[in-house]
mmCIF file of C-alpha atoms and ligand atoms in Angstrom:
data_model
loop_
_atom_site.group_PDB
_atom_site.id
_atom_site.type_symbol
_atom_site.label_atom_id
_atom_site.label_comp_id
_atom_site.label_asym_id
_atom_site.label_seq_id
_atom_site.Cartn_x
_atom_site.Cartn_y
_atom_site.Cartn_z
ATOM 1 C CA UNK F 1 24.302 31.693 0.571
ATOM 2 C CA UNK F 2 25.432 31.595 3.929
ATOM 3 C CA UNK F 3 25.848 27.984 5.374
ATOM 4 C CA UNK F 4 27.020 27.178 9.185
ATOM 5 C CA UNK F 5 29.105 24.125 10.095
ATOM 6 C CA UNK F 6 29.477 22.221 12.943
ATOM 7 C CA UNK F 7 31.912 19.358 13.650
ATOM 8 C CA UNK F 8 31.036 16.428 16.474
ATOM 9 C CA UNK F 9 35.184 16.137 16.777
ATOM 10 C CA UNK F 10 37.041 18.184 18.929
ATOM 11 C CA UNK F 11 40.004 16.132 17.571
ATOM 12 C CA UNK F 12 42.854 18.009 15.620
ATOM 13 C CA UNK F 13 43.406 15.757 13.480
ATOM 14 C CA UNK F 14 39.651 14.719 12.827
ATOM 15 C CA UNK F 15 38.738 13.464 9.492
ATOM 16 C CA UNK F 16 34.885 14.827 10.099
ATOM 17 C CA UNK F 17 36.509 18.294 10.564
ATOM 18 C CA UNK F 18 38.017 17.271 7.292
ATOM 19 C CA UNK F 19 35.152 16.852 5.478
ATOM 20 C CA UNK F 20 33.590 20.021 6.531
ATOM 21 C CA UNK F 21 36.986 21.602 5.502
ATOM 22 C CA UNK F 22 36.316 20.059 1.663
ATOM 23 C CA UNK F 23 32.538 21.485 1.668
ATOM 24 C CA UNK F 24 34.365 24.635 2.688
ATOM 25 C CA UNK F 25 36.425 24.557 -0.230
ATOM 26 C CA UNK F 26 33.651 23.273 -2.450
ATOM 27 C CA UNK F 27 31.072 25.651 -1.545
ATOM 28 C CA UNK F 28 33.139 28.314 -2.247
ATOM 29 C CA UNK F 29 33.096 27.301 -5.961
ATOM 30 C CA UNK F 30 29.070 26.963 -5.289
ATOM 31 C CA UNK F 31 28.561 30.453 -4.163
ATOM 32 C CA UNK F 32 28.081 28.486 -0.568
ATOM 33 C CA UNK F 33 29.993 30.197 1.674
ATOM 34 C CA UNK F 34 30.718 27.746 4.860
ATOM 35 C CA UNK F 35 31.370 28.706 8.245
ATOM 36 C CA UNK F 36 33.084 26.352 10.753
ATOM 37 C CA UNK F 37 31.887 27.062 14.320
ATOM 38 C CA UNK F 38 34.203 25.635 17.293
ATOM 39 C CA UNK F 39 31.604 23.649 20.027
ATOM 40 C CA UNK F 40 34.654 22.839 22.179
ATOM 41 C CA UNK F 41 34.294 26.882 23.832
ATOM 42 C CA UNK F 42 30.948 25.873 25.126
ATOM 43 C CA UNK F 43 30.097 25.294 28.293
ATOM 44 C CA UNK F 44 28.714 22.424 29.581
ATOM 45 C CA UNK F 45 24.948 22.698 29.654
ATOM 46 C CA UNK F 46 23.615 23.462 33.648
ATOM 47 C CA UNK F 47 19.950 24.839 33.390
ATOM 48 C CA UNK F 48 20.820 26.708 36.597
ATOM 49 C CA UNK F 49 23.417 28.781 34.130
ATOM 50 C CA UNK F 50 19.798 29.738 32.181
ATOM 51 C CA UNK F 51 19.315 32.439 34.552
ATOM 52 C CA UNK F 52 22.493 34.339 33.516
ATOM 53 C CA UNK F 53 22.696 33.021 30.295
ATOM 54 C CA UNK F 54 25.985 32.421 28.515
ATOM 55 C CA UNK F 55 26.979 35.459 25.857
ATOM 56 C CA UNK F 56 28.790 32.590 23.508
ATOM 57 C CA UNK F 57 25.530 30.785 23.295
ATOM 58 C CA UNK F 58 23.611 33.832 22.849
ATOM 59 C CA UNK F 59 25.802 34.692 20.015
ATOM 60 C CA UNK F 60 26.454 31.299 18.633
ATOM 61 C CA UNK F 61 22.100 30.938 18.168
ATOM 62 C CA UNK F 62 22.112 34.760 16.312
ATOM 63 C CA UNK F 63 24.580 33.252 13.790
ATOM 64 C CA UNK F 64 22.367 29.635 13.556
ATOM 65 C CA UNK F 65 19.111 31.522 12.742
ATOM 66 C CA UNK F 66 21.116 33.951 9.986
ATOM 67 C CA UNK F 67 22.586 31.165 8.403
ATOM 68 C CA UNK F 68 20.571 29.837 5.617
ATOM 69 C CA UNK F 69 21.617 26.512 6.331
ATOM 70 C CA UNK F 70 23.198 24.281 8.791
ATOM 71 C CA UNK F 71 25.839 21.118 7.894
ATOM 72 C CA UNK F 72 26.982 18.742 10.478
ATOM 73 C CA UNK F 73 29.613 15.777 10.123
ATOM 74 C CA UNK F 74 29.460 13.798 12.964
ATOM 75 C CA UNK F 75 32.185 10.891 14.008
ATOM 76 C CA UNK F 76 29.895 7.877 15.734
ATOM 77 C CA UNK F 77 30.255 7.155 19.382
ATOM 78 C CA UNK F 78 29.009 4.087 20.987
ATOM 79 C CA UNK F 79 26.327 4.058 18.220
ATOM 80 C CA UNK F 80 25.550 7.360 18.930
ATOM 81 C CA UNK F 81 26.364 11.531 18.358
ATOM 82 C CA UNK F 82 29.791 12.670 20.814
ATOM 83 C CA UNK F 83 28.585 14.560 23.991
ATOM 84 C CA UNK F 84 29.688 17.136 22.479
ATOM 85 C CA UNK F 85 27.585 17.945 19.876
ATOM 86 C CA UNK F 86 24.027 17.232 22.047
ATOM 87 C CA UNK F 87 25.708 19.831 24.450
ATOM 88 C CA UNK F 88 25.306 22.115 21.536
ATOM 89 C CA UNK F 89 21.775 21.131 20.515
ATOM 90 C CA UNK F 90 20.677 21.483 24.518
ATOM 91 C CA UNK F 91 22.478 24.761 24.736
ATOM 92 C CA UNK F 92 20.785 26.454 21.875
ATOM 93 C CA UNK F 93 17.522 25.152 22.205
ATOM 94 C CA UNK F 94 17.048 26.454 25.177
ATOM 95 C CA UNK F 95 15.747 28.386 27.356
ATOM 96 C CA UNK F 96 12.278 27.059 26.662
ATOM 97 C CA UNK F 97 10.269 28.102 23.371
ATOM 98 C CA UNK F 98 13.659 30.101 21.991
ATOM 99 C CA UNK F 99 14.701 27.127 20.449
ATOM 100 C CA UNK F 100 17.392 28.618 17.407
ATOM 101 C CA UNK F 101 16.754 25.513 15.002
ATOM 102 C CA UNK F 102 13.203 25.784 14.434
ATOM 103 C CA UNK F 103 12.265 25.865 10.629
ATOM 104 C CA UNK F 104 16.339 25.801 9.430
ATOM 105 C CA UNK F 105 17.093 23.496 6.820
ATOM 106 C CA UNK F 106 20.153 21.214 7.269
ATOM 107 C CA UNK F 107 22.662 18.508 5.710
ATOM 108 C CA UNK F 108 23.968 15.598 7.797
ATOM 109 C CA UNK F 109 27.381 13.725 6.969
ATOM 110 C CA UNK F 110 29.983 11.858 8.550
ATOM 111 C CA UNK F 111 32.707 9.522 8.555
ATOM 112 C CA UNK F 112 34.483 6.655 10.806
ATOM 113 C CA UNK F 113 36.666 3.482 10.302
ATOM 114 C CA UNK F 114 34.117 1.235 10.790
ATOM 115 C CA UNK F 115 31.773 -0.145 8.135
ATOM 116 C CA UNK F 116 28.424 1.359 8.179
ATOM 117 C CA UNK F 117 30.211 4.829 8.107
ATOM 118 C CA UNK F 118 28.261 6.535 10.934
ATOM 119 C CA UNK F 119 24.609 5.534 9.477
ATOM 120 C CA UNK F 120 23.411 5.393 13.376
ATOM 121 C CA UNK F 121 24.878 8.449 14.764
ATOM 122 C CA UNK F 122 22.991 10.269 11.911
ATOM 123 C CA UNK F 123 20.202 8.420 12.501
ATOM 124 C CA UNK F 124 20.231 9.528 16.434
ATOM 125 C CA UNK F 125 21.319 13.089 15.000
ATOM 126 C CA UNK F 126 18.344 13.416 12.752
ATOM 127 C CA UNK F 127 16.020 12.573 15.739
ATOM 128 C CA UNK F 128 17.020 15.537 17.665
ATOM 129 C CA UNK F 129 17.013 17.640 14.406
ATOM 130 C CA UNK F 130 13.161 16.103 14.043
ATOM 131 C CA UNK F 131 12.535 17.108 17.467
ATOM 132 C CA UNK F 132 14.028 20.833 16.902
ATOM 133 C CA UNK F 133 11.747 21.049 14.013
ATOM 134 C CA UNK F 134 14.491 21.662 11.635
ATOM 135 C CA UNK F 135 14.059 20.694 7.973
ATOM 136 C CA UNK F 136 16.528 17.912 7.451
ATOM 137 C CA UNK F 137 17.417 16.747 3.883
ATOM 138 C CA UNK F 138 16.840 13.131 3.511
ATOM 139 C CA UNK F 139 18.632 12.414 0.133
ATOM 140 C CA UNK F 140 21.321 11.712 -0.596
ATOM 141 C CA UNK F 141 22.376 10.260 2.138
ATOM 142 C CA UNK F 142 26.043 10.622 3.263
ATOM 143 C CA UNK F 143 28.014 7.756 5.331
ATOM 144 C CA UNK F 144 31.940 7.469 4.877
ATOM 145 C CA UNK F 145 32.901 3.785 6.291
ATOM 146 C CA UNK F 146 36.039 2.785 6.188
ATOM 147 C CA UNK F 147 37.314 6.271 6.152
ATOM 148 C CA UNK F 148 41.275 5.983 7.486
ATOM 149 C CA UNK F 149 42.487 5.741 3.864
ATOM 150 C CA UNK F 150 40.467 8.616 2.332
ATOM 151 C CA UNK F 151 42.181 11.086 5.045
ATOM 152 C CA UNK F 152 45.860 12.177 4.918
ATOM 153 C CA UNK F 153 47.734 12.034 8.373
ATOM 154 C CA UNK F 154 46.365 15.638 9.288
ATOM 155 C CA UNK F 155 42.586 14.835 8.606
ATOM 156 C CA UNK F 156 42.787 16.056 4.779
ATOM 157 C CA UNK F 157 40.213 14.419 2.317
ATOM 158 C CA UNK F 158 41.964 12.521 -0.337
ATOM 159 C CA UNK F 159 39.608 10.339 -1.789
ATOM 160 C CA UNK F 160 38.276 11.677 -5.171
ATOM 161 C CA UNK F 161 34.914 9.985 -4.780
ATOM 162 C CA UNK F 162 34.090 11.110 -1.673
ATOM 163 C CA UNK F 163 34.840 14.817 -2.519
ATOM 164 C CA UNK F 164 32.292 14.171 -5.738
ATOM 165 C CA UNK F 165 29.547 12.861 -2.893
ATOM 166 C CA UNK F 166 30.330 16.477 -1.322
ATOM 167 C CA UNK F 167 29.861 18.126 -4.617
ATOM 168 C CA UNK F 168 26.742 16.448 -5.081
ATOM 169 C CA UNK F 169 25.226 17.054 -1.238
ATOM 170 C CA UNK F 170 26.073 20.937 -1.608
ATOM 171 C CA UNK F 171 24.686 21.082 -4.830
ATOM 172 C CA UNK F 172 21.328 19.276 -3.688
ATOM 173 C CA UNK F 173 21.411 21.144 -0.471
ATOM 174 C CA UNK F 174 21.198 24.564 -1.991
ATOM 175 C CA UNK F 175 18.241 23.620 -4.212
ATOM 176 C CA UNK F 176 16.286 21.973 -1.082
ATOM 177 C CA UNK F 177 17.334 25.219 0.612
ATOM 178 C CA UNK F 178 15.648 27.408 -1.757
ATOM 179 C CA UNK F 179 12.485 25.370 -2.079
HETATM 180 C C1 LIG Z 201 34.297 7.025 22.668
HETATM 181 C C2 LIG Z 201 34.357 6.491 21.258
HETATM 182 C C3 LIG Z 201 33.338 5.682 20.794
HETATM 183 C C4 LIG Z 201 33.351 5.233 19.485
HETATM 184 N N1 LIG Z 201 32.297 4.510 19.019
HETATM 185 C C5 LIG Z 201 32.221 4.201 17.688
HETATM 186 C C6 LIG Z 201 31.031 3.613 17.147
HETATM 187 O O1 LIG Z 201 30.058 3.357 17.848
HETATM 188 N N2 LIG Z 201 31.014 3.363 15.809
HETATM 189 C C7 LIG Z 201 32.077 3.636 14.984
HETATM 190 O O2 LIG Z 201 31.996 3.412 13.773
HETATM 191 N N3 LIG Z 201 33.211 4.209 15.480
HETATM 192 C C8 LIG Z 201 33.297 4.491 16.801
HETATM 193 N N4 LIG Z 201 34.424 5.120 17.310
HETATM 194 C C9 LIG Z 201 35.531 5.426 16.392
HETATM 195 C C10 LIG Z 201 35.338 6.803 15.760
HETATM 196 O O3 LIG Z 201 34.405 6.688 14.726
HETATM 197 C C11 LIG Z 201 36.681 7.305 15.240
HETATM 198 O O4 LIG Z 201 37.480 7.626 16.354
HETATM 199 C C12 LIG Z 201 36.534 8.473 14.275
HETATM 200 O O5 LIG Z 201 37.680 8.561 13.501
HETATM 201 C C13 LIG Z 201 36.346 9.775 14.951
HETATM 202 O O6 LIG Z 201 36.183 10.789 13.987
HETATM 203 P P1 LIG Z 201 37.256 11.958 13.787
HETATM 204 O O7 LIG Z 201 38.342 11.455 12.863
HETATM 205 O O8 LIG Z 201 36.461 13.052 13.150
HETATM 206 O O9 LIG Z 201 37.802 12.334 15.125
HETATM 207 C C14 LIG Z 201 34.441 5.554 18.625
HETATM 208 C C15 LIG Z 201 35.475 6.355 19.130
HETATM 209 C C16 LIG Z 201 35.445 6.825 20.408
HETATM 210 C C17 LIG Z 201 36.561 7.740 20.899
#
């Protein structure tokens, strides 16, 4: 099974990278094998660029629709999803009706200092996943608060409970993938 993986952080050090890293690991184990794309190559989205569009995007929206499913970890910025990662969403949606998401199934995660662990970035990130008529999973839900201690100094997961919580979201994603 062939998963894609986006990461909102563009940061080297970025614990949400880091958790896509562990479902990398994990998936292998899984048969799940998961690809890390890099958004910070893209453009920033100018519909006048439509006209000549972009070979990366092209590309990057052939390897969305093979994948048989997407996972995203997103950090939360001013209660919301990094630039970043809508610049993605608004690149390969486009142009107009050749929207790359439609029907694709897809896992949310994330992780950040604070308390509530991202719950309202994914909550904005699963509207525009509504609206791109993707098929998000809804359960379980995945929020790492307080995340600084359950990251090494390079962005490494360390905490063994959160790497069972990844265990368990592969292994329900691949069923709800196959449904
Ligand atoms: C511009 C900006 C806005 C932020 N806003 C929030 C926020 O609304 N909620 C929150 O929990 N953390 C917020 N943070 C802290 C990030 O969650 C934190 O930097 C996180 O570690 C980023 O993830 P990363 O380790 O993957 O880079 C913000 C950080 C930045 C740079």
């Amino acid at each position: 099974m062939k998963i894609l993986a986006f990461s909102g952080s563009l940061r080297e050090r970025s614990t949400n990278t880091g958790l896509i890293r562990a479902a990398i690991e994990l998936g292998n184990k899984a048969d799940m094998q998961v690809y890390l794309e890099n958004i910070s190559i893209l453009p920033l989205y100018n519909q006048d660029m439509e006209a000549n569009f972009p070979k990366e995007i092209t590309e990057l929206k052939k390897r969305i629709r093979e994948a048989d499913g997407i996972i995203i970890a997103t950090p939360e910025f001013n209660r919301s999803i990094p630039g970043s990662l809508k610049n993605m969403f608004d690149w390969t949606s486009r142009p107009y009706g050749d929207n790359a998401w439609d029907g694709k199934p897809v896992a949310t995660m994330g992780a950040s200092p604070g308390g509530i662990g991202t719950a309202l970035a994914q909550y904005h990130l699963k509207q525009i996943l509504l609206y791109l008529n993707t098929r998000v999973i809804g359960q379980p839900e995945f929020y790492v608060g307080n995340s600084s201690p359950k990251f090494d100094q390079e962005g490494n997961l360390t905490d063994e409970k959160t790497t069972q919580y990844i265990e368990q979201l592969l292994k329900t994603f691949k069923e709800f993938i196959s449904k």
